[in-house]
Short mmCIF file of C-alpha atoms in Angstrom, two decimals:
data_model
loop_
_atom_site.label_atom_id
_atom_site.label_comp_id
_atom_site.label_asym_id
_atom_site.label_seq_id
_atom_site.Cartn_x
_atom_site.Cartn_y
_atom_site.Cartn_z
CA MET Q 1 0.00 0.00 0.00
CA LYS Q 2 2.84 2.34 0.92
CA THR Q 3 4.59 1.52 -2.38
CA ARG Q 4 1.43 2.44 -4.30
CA ARG Q 5 1.22 5.77 -2.51
CA ILE Q 6 4.76 6.51 -3.63
CA LEU Q 7 4.54 5.16 -7.19
CA PHE Q 8 1.21 6.70 -8.17
CA PRO Q 9 2.30 10.33 -7.61
CA LEU Q 10 5.60 9.54 -9.32
CA VAL Q 11 3.86 8.13 -12.39
CA MET Q 12 1.50 11.10 -12.54
CA PHE Q 13 4.41 13.50 -12.20
CA LEU Q 14 6.25 11.83 -15.08
CA ALA Q 15 3.12 11.95 -17.24
CA ILE Q 16 2.44 15.61 -16.51
CA ALA Q 17 6.09 16.57 -16.94
CA SER Q 18 6.35 14.80 -20.29
CA CYS Q 19 6.13 17.39 -23.04
CA ALA Q 20 7.40 17.16 -26.59
CA PRO Q 21 9.96 19.83 -27.51
CA LEU Q 22 8.49 22.93 -29.09
CA ASN Q 23 10.03 25.02 -31.82
CA PRO Q 24 12.01 27.94 -30.37
CA LYS Q 25 10.88 31.57 -30.57
CA LEU Q 26 12.54 33.89 -33.06
CA ASN Q 27 13.86 36.76 -31.00
CA HIS Q 28 14.57 39.02 -33.94
CA TYR Q 29 13.27 38.75 -37.49
CA ASP Q 30 15.96 39.14 -40.15
CA TYR Q 31 15.09 38.21 -43.74
CA ARG Q 32 18.80 37.63 -44.43
CA GLN Q 33 19.23 34.90 -41.82
CA GLY Q 34 18.14 31.30 -41.46
CA TYR Q 35 17.56 28.34 -43.73
CA ARG Q 36 16.51 30.04 -46.95
CA PHE Q 37 17.20 29.13 -50.56
CA GLY Q 38 19.32 32.23 -51.14
CA ASN Q 39 21.63 31.28 -48.27
CA CYS Q 40 22.52 27.98 -49.92
CA ALA Q 41 25.14 27.79 -52.67
CA THR Q 42 27.64 25.28 -54.07
CA PRO Q 43 30.89 26.43 -55.72
CA GLY Q 44 30.88 25.58 -59.40
CA ASN Q 45 27.11 25.08 -59.59
CA SER Q 46 26.04 26.36 -63.00
CA ASP Q 47 23.74 29.40 -63.07
CA ASP Q 48 22.27 28.49 -66.45
CA LEU Q 49 21.09 25.04 -65.36
CA PHE Q 50 18.57 24.63 -62.55
CA ILE Q 51 17.55 21.17 -61.30
CA VAL Q 52 14.59 20.42 -59.04
CA LEU Q 53 13.92 16.94 -57.65
CA THR Q 54 10.67 16.02 -55.93
CA PHE Q 55 10.35 12.85 -53.86
CA SER Q 56 6.89 11.46 -53.13
CA GLY Q 57 5.58 9.71 -50.07
CA GLY Q 58 5.36 5.96 -49.69
CA GLY Q 59 7.47 4.71 -46.76
CA THR Q 60 10.64 2.77 -47.52
CA ARG Q 61 9.30 2.17 -51.03
CA ALA Q 62 9.55 5.89 -51.78
CA ALA Q 63 12.85 6.31 -49.94
CA ALA Q 64 14.51 3.50 -51.92
CA PHE Q 65 13.06 4.64 -55.25
CA SER Q 66 14.35 8.19 -54.76
CA TYR Q 67 17.69 6.85 -53.54
CA GLY Q 68 18.07 4.97 -56.84
CA VAL Q 69 17.52 8.23 -58.74
CA LEU Q 70 20.10 10.10 -56.64
CA LYS Q 71 22.57 7.27 -57.10
CA THR Q 72 22.17 7.51 -60.89
CA LEU Q 73 22.64 11.27 -60.86
CA ASN Q 74 25.77 10.71 -58.79
CA GLU Q 75 27.12 8.37 -61.47
CA THR Q 76 26.23 10.67 -64.38
CA ASN Q 77 28.99 13.05 -65.46
CA VAL Q 78 28.49 16.16 -67.54
CA VAL Q 79 30.65 19.06 -68.69
CA LEU Q 80 29.32 22.49 -67.72
CA ASP Q 81 31.14 25.79 -68.08
CA GLY Q 82 34.16 23.82 -69.27
CA ALA Q 83 34.38 21.66 -66.14
CA ARG Q 84 33.52 17.99 -65.71
CA ARG Q 85 31.03 17.53 -62.88
CA LYS Q 86 28.71 14.97 -61.38
CA LEU Q 87 25.15 15.82 -62.32
CA ILE Q 88 24.08 15.42 -58.68
CA ASP Q 89 26.21 18.47 -57.83
CA GLU Q 90 23.96 20.55 -60.08
CA VAL Q 91 20.81 19.75 -58.09
CA ASP Q 92 19.50 23.01 -56.63
CA VAL Q 93 16.33 21.97 -54.77
CA ILE Q 94 14.90 18.74 -53.39
CA SER Q 95 11.26 18.98 -52.31
CA SER Q 96 10.01 15.91 -50.49
CA ILE Q 97 7.07 14.27 -48.80
CA SER Q 98 6.82 11.56 -46.15
CA GLY Q 99 8.99 8.54 -47.08
CA GLY Q 100 10.91 10.57 -49.64
CA SER Q 101 11.85 13.05 -46.91
CA PHE Q 102 14.16 10.52 -45.25
CA THR Q 103 16.32 10.32 -48.39
CA ALA Q 104 16.18 14.07 -49.02
CA ALA Q 105 17.07 15.05 -45.45
CA TYR Q 106 19.90 12.52 -45.20
CA TYR Q 107 21.47 13.74 -48.43
CA GLY Q 108 20.99 17.37 -47.40
CA LEU Q 109 22.82 16.74 -44.14
CA PHE Q 110 25.52 14.28 -45.12
CA GLY Q 111 26.01 14.61 -48.88
CA GLN Q 112 28.05 11.77 -50.40
CA ARG Q 113 27.80 9.78 -47.19
CA LEU Q 114 24.31 8.87 -48.37
CA PHE Q 115 25.83 6.34 -50.76
CA ALA Q 116 28.00 4.77 -48.07
CA ASP Q 117 25.59 3.94 -45.25
CA PHE Q 118 21.98 4.98 -45.99
CA GLU Q 119 21.03 1.49 -47.15
CA THR Q 120 22.18 -0.18 -43.94
CA ARG Q 121 21.10 2.59 -41.56
CA PHE Q 122 17.63 3.03 -42.98
CA LEU Q 123 16.52 1.32 -46.20
CA LYS Q 124 17.35 -2.24 -45.10
CA HIS Q 125 16.76 -1.70 -41.41
CA ASN Q 126 13.51 -2.67 -39.69
CA VAL Q 127 12.54 0.87 -38.74
CA GLN Q 128 8.93 -0.12 -38.22
CA GLY Q 129 9.91 -2.78 -35.70
CA ASP Q 130 12.09 -0.31 -33.81
CA LEU Q 131 9.24 2.19 -33.58
CA ILE Q 132 6.93 -0.47 -32.17
CA MET Q 133 9.55 -1.51 -29.61
CA ARG Q 134 10.09 2.10 -28.50
CA THR Q 135 6.38 2.46 -27.92
CA LEU Q 136 6.56 -0.57 -25.62
CA TYR Q 137 9.39 0.84 -23.47
CA PRO Q 138 7.93 1.31 -19.93
CA TRP Q 139 9.25 4.87 -19.61
CA ASN Q 140 7.40 5.79 -22.80
CA TRP Q 141 4.16 4.45 -21.32
CA PHE Q 142 4.31 7.21 -18.72
CA LYS Q 143 5.12 9.82 -21.35
CA LEU Q 144 2.16 8.73 -23.47
CA LEU Q 145 -0.17 9.43 -20.56
CA SER Q 146 0.59 13.10 -21.09
CA PRO Q 147 -1.65 15.07 -23.50
CA TYR Q 148 1.51 16.83 -24.66
CA TYR Q 149 3.43 13.76 -25.78
CA SER Q 150 2.33 11.21 -28.37
CA ARG Q 151 3.46 8.50 -30.77
CA ILE Q 152 4.85 11.00 -33.28
CA ASP Q 153 7.20 12.36 -30.60
CA ILE Q 154 8.57 8.88 -30.03
CA ALA Q 155 9.12 8.57 -33.78
CA ALA Q 156 10.85 11.97 -34.00
CA ALA Q 157 13.22 11.09 -31.16
CA TYR Q 158 14.00 7.76 -32.81
CA TYR Q 159 14.78 9.39 -36.18
CA ASP Q 160 17.08 11.86 -34.44
CA ASP Q 161 18.91 9.05 -32.63
CA ARG Q 162 19.04 6.44 -35.38
CA LEU Q 163 19.42 8.45 -38.54
CA PHE Q 164 20.07 12.16 -38.19
CA GLU Q 165 22.44 12.21 -35.19
CA LYS Q 166 20.42 14.92 -33.43
CA ARG Q 167 21.29 17.45 -36.13
CA THR Q 168 19.15 20.57 -36.41
CA TYR Q 169 18.45 23.11 -39.13
CA ASN Q 170 21.33 25.15 -37.73
CA ASP Q 171 23.58 22.43 -39.16
CA LEU Q 172 22.08 22.97 -42.60
CA VAL Q 173 22.49 26.74 -42.21
CA ARG Q 174 26.15 26.33 -41.29
CA ALA Q 175 26.75 24.00 -44.24
CA GLY Q 176 25.15 26.60 -46.52
CA ARG Q 177 25.22 24.34 -49.57
CA ARG Q 178 22.77 23.22 -52.19
CA PRO Q 179 20.53 21.43 -52.71
CA PHE Q 180 18.03 23.40 -50.67
CA ILE Q 181 15.94 20.77 -48.89
CA MET Q 182 12.20 21.45 -48.64
CA LEU Q 183 10.56 18.97 -46.29
CA ASN Q 184 6.79 19.31 -46.66
CA ALA Q 185 4.03 18.63 -44.15
CA THR Q 186 0.34 19.62 -44.05
CA ASP Q 187 -1.23 22.22 -41.77
CA LEU Q 188 -4.02 20.13 -40.28
CA SER Q 189 -6.44 23.04 -39.77
CA LEU Q 190 -5.89 24.71 -43.13
CA GLY Q 191 -5.30 21.56 -45.18
CA THR Q 192 -2.46 23.38 -46.93
CA ARG Q 193 1.20 22.67 -47.58
CA PHE Q 194 3.60 23.62 -44.77
CA GLU Q 195 7.28 23.63 -45.67
CA PHE Q 196 10.21 23.53 -43.27
CA SER Q 197 11.99 26.72 -44.33
CA GLN Q 198 12.75 29.87 -42.38
CA GLY Q 199 10.41 31.78 -44.66
CA GLN Q 200 7.54 29.60 -43.42
CA PHE Q 201 8.68 29.77 -39.80
CA ASP Q 202 8.83 33.57 -39.95
CA LEU Q 203 5.03 33.39 -40.01
CA LEU Q 204 5.22 31.67 -36.62
CA GLN Q 205 7.81 34.13 -35.25
CA SER Q 206 9.89 30.99 -34.77
CA ASP Q 207 13.53 30.05 -35.32
CA LEU Q 208 13.70 26.99 -37.56
CA GLY Q 209 17.39 26.64 -36.72
CA GLY Q 210 16.57 25.06 -33.37
CA VAL Q 211 14.25 22.43 -34.84
CA SER Q 212 15.69 18.95 -35.24
CA ILE Q 213 15.78 17.31 -38.66
CA GLY Q 214 14.19 14.20 -37.19
CA ARG Q 215 11.21 16.20 -35.99
CA ALA Q 216 10.74 17.81 -39.42
CA VAL Q 217 10.87 14.40 -41.11
CA ALA Q 218 8.41 13.05 -38.54
CA ALA Q 219 5.97 15.84 -39.40
CA SER Q 220 6.38 15.17 -43.10
CA SER Q 221 5.63 11.46 -42.61
CA ALA Q 222 2.90 11.56 -39.93
CA PHE Q 223 0.44 9.38 -41.84
CA PRO Q 224 -3.18 10.02 -40.76
CA GLY Q 225 -4.47 7.44 -38.30
CA LEU Q 226 -1.14 5.65 -37.94
CA LEU Q 227 0.72 8.52 -36.31
CA THR Q 228 -0.37 11.65 -34.48
CA PRO Q 229 0.37 15.20 -35.72
CA VAL Q 230 3.47 17.18 -34.78
CA THR Q 231 2.65 20.33 -32.79
CA LEU Q 232 4.38 23.69 -33.30
CA LYS Q 233 4.03 26.88 -31.27
CA ASN Q 234 2.68 29.91 -33.13
CA TYR Q 235 4.26 32.75 -31.17
CA PRO Q 236 2.82 36.26 -30.76
CA LYS Q 237 4.37 38.46 -33.43
CA THR Q 238 6.89 41.08 -32.35
CA ASP Q 239 8.99 42.48 -35.17
CA PHE Q 240 7.50 40.32 -37.94
CA VAL Q 241 4.24 41.99 -38.91
CA GLU Q 242 1.48 40.91 -41.22
CA PRO Q 243 2.19 42.24 -44.74
CA GLN Q 244 -0.18 45.04 -45.69
CA TRP Q 245 -1.30 43.26 -48.87
CA VAL Q 246 -2.85 40.35 -46.93
CA GLN Q 247 -5.88 42.21 -45.58
CA THR Q 248 -6.21 44.26 -48.76
CA VAL Q 249 -6.46 41.09 -50.82
CA ILE Q 250 -8.83 39.38 -48.38
CA LYS Q 251 -11.21 42.36 -48.57
CA ASN Q 252 -11.11 42.88 -52.34
CA ASP Q 253 -9.96 39.86 -54.34
CA LEU Q 254 -12.25 36.90 -53.63
CA ASP Q 255 -13.94 37.14 -57.03
CA ASN Q 256 -11.20 38.89 -59.01
CA SER Q 257 -8.39 36.50 -58.12
CA PRO Q 258 -9.33 33.38 -56.12
CA ARG Q 259 -5.70 32.21 -56.00
CA ARG Q 260 -4.51 35.53 -54.65
CA PHE Q 261 -7.32 35.48 -52.07
CA LYS Q 262 -6.47 31.93 -51.01
CA ARG Q 263 -2.78 32.73 -50.57
CA ALA Q 264 -3.63 35.83 -48.53
CA SER Q 265 -6.00 33.81 -46.34
CA GLU Q 266 -3.31 31.19 -45.71
CA VAL Q 267 -0.73 33.79 -44.69
CA GLY Q 268 -3.24 35.72 -42.61
CA ALA Q 269 -4.23 32.60 -40.67
CA TYR Q 270 -0.82 32.55 -38.95
CA PHE Q 271 -1.53 36.03 -37.55
CA ASP Q 272 -4.73 34.84 -35.90
CA THR Q 273 -3.98 35.22 -32.17
CA GLN Q 274 -6.31 32.31 -31.34
CA ARG Q 275 -4.11 29.92 -33.33
CA GLU Q 276 -1.58 29.44 -30.55
CA TYR Q 277 -0.47 26.07 -31.92
CA ILE Q 278 -0.12 24.59 -35.38
CA HIS Q 279 -0.62 20.86 -35.86
CA LEU Q 280 1.17 19.19 -38.76
CA MET Q 281 0.53 15.85 -40.41
CA ASP Q 282 1.78 13.90 -43.43
CA GLY Q 283 2.68 16.21 -46.32
CA GLY Q 284 0.96 13.88 -48.75
CA VAL Q 285 -2.45 15.11 -47.63
CA ALA Q 286 -1.75 18.44 -49.36
CA ASP Q 287 0.74 17.30 -52.02
CA ASN Q 288 2.02 13.74 -52.26
CA ILE Q 289 4.83 14.42 -54.75
CA GLY Q 290 6.29 17.62 -53.34
CA LEU Q 291 5.67 19.56 -56.54
CA ARG Q 292 3.23 22.23 -55.37
CA GLY Q 293 5.92 24.55 -54.01
CA THR Q 294 7.66 24.66 -57.38
CA LEU Q 295 4.36 24.99 -59.20
CA TYR Q 296 3.28 27.91 -56.99
CA GLY Q 297 6.64 29.57 -57.57
CA LEU Q 298 6.06 29.40 -61.32
CA MET Q 299 2.38 30.35 -61.46
CA PHE Q 300 1.35 32.46 -58.49
CA PRO Q 301 3.47 35.60 -58.96
CA ASP Q 302 1.45 36.61 -62.04
CA GLU Q 303 -1.63 36.88 -59.86
CA LEU Q 304 0.03 37.97 -56.64
CA ILE Q 305 2.35 40.75 -57.71
CA SER Q 306 1.71 44.05 -55.98
CA GLY Q 307 3.87 46.75 -54.46
CA ASP Q 308 4.95 45.06 -51.24
CA LEU Q 309 5.07 41.30 -51.77
CA GLU Q 310 8.31 40.67 -49.88
CA PHE Q 311 7.97 36.89 -50.13
CA ILE Q 312 7.93 37.19 -53.92
CA THR Q 313 10.60 39.86 -54.43
CA ASP Q 314 13.08 38.79 -51.74
CA SER Q 315 15.95 37.13 -53.57
CA ARG Q 316 16.62 34.79 -50.65
CA GLU Q 317 13.30 32.99 -51.03
CA TYR Q 318 12.84 30.14 -53.48
CA ASN Q 319 11.01 31.60 -56.46
CA LEU Q 320 11.65 30.25 -59.93
CA ILE Q 321 9.76 32.84 -61.92
CA ARG Q 322 11.95 35.61 -60.54
CA MET Q 323 15.13 33.74 -61.48
CA ILE Q 324 13.77 32.99 -64.95
CA ALA Q 325 12.77 36.63 -65.43
CA ASN Q 326 16.28 37.69 -64.45
CA ARG Q 327 17.66 35.33 -67.11
CA LYS Q 328 19.57 33.36 -64.49
CA ILE Q 329 18.11 30.08 -65.73
CA ARG Q 330 18.30 28.85 -69.32
CA LYS Q 331 17.63 25.14 -68.72
CA LEU Q 332 15.19 23.86 -66.10
CA LEU Q 333 15.08 20.14 -65.27
CA ILE Q 334 12.33 18.91 -62.95
CA ILE Q 335 12.42 15.22 -61.98
CA VAL Q 336 9.31 13.95 -60.19
CA VAL Q 337 10.00 10.67 -58.38
CA ASP Q 338 6.52 9.26 -57.83
CA ALA Q 339 6.33 6.06 -55.78
CA LYS Q 340 2.58 5.60 -56.19
CA PRO Q 341 1.67 1.94 -55.57
CA GLY Q 342 -0.85 -0.06 -57.49
CA ASP Q 343 -4.55 0.48 -56.85
CA ASN Q 344 -5.76 -1.73 -54.01
CA LEU Q 345 -8.81 -3.50 -55.40
CA SER Q 346 -8.87 -6.33 -52.86
CA MET Q 347 -11.78 -4.83 -50.93
CA ASP Q 348 -13.86 -5.08 -54.12
CA HIS Q 349 -13.61 -8.87 -54.02
CA SER Q 350 -16.15 -9.12 -51.21
CA ARG Q 351 -19.59 -7.82 -50.36
CA LYS Q 352 -18.40 -7.34 -46.77
CA THR Q 353 -18.19 -3.69 -45.72
CA PRO Q 354 -14.52 -2.60 -45.50
CA GLY Q 355 -13.18 -2.11 -41.99
CA LEU Q 356 -12.07 1.19 -40.49
CA ALA Q 357 -8.38 0.59 -41.19
CA LYS Q 358 -8.98 -0.04 -44.91
CA VAL Q 359 -11.29 2.95 -45.21
CA VAL Q 360 -8.83 5.32 -43.50
CA ASN Q 361 -5.95 4.06 -45.66
CA SER Q 362 -7.95 4.39 -48.87
CA VAL Q 363 -9.38 7.82 -48.05
CA ALA Q 364 -5.94 9.10 -47.06
CA SER Q 365 -3.94 7.67 -49.96
CA ALA Q 366 -6.13 7.29 -53.08
CA PRO Q 367 -6.94 11.01 -53.52
CA MET Q 368 -3.25 11.83 -52.96
CA ALA Q 369 -2.20 9.66 -55.91
CA ASN Q 370 -4.86 10.97 -58.29
CA TYR Q 371 -4.12 14.56 -57.35
CA SER Q 372 -0.40 13.95 -57.98
CA PHE Q 373 -0.95 12.93 -61.60
CA GLU Q 374 -2.98 16.07 -62.26
CA THR Q 375 -0.28 18.25 -60.68
CA VAL Q 376 2.43 16.93 -63.00
CA GLN Q 377 0.20 17.39 -66.03
CA LEU Q 378 -0.69 20.92 -64.93
CA LEU Q 379 2.99 21.80 -64.62
CA THR Q 380 3.86 20.36 -68.04
CA ASP Q 381 0.99 22.16 -69.79
CA TYR Q 382 1.70 25.44 -68.04
CA MET Q 383 5.40 25.44 -68.93
CA GLU Q 384 4.66 24.73 -72.59
CA GLN Q 385 2.23 27.64 -72.73
CA ARG Q 386 4.20 30.08 -70.62
CA TYR Q 387 7.65 29.48 -72.12
CA PRO Q 388 7.17 28.36 -75.73
CA ASP Q 389 10.57 29.69 -76.88
CA PRO Q 390 13.31 27.14 -76.03
CA GLU Q 391 15.96 29.74 -76.84
CA LYS Q 392 14.91 31.66 -73.74
CA LEU Q 393 14.11 28.72 -71.48
CA LYS Q 394 14.19 25.00 -72.17
CA THR Q 395 12.15 23.00 -69.68
CA TYR Q 396 12.40 19.24 -69.12
CA VAL Q 397 9.76 17.57 -66.92
CA VAL Q 398 10.57 13.94 -66.09
CA HIS Q 399 7.86 11.95 -64.31
CA LEU Q 400 9.23 8.66 -62.97
CA ARG Q 401 6.50 6.23 -61.92
CA PHE Q 402 6.04 2.49 -61.65
CA ASP Q 403 3.52 2.45 -64.49
CA SER Q 404 6.47 3.02 -66.84
CA ILE Q 405 8.10 -0.32 -65.99
CA LYS Q 406 7.98 -2.29 -69.24
CA ASP Q 407 8.03 -5.81 -67.81
CA PRO Q 408 4.42 -6.47 -66.64
CA VAL Q 409 5.53 -9.03 -64.05
CA GLN Q 410 8.05 -6.67 -62.48
CA ARG Q 411 5.61 -3.76 -62.72
CA LYS Q 412 2.94 -5.67 -60.81
CA ARG Q 413 5.45 -6.83 -58.19
CA VAL Q 414 6.95 -3.38 -57.58
CA LYS Q 415 3.53 -1.74 -57.33
CA SER Q 416 2.54 -4.30 -54.70
CA TYR Q 417 5.26 -3.26 -52.23
CA GLY Q 418 3.63 -1.86 -49.12
CA THR Q 419 3.73 1.63 -47.66
CA ASN Q 420 5.67 0.76 -44.53
CA PHE Q 421 9.16 0.98 -43.07
CA ASP Q 422 10.10 -2.69 -43.19
CA LEU Q 423 10.64 -4.01 -46.71
CA PRO Q 424 12.70 -7.12 -47.46
CA PRO Q 425 16.28 -6.36 -48.64
CA GLU Q 426 15.54 -7.82 -52.07
CA ALA Q 427 12.58 -5.44 -52.45
CA VAL Q 428 14.79 -2.48 -51.51
CA ASP Q 429 17.40 -3.57 -54.05
CA GLU Q 430 14.78 -3.83 -56.76
CA LEU Q 431 13.35 -0.40 -55.99
CA ILE Q 432 16.83 1.15 -56.16
CA THR Q 433 17.42 -0.58 -59.49
CA VAL Q 434 14.04 0.57 -60.81
CA GLY Q 435 14.83 4.17 -59.87
CA ALA Q 436 18.03 4.03 -61.92
CA MET Q 437 16.40 2.12 -64.78
CA LEU Q 438 13.44 4.46 -65.22
CA LEU Q 439 15.63 7.56 -65.19
CA LYS Q 440 17.95 6.11 -67.83
CA GLN Q 441 14.97 5.00 -69.93
CA SER Q 442 13.32 8.41 -69.78
CA GLU Q 443 13.34 9.93 -73.26
CA VAL Q 444 13.06 13.42 -71.82
CA PHE Q 445 16.09 12.88 -69.58
CA THR Q 446 18.33 10.89 -71.94
CA ASP Q 447 17.30 11.86 -75.47
CA GLU Q 448 16.47 15.50 -74.74
CA PHE Q 449 18.19 16.80 -71.61
CA LEU Q 450 21.52 14.96 -71.77
CA LYS Q 451 21.62 15.27 -75.55
CA ASP Q 452 21.06 19.02 -75.32
CA LEU Q 453 23.92 19.31 -72.84
CA GLY Q 454 26.00 17.40 -75.37
CA THR Q 455 28.21 16.00 -72.67
CA ALA Q 456 26.51 12.84 -71.40
CA GLN Q 457 29.23 10.53 -70.12
CA LYS Q 458 29.11 7.55 -67.79
#
């Protein structure tokens, strides 16, 4: 009885005291500081050529598929500005979702080390089993009793320990090199894309530098139902004020420019004093291939431009249309690595009503995949209409997807690989091989892009 009287208060204290780490406050806003595209550069990176990679969601399946593409780019040599370079060193931006964010973040942090140990540390490791075991640790039971600590916080801590060595965005700022890594999540309340960049965190009056990479990846991959959202603090604004155009647009532009109105509403929502916290979930809910940020940067300025749009005119923010207008880009290569699985028709084999798990998985994933196809097509059509003169800008859009696998047996097998973090080693090897194969077989990449460079060498 005496032991119970001692243990019960102790357990309750541990539960109450357990809080997930919050993003730090930004003491002073400075548009020149922090993890922004303009603060990332690589010596020798060609100004004329701009390369964007987007990695979709899909667990280890997506991580391995995107790894195979990076590995191929690392083995592809080109001659630019008279110097022989690996094509991977010309990559300027990687925008990623969920499973693809593991590969993107690891490469952003460790560079060439990706090709030395990423397979053993992540792709061929039973990450899913480790996460389950961590949930079963007795000390985590007490933490999970707290309303301020949940399964996603266990996952974030594990990613920091196992994969990212407790590195934070300050490490990326200090490295200051390209590619600029855009890890994407979804603002649960708004249903909109939320990127881990200082430009986004300025809206929270928060310093992204103190946020761990593992926590950002956890937010990007917090699949609905399986994991809980990541929570961020939305601090009261001090020296970062709401841009004047936001309220002007909200009052006047609903009918004249719906896109402009929507963007203003999204920005304005972070200045709502009642939104003290922002909850983030899997980026695939808003954009499962990580392409929307690039698409917005190409399309939105036409409808958003006004006298004081700092986020458009500031040269440190990632905005392609500004760089194209300044004639800094002559060739634009966008490679979309889309790990969409096959359609799951098994529930249609029975009259039995599908269970909750199947319904949640289908509702969360099927619309993502369909929306992704439309996004790529929208980008391709827009670029053809907007920039018809290849002498001014030549655009190459490469969409890598499992549907392009020629062998029907292999295609069916690869599309059947699950969206989890525990694939057999042989499945990982095949996905890596498929990533390389599809990129090399792409007519746009090989017959157009590499041919136009005139320096394709293996």
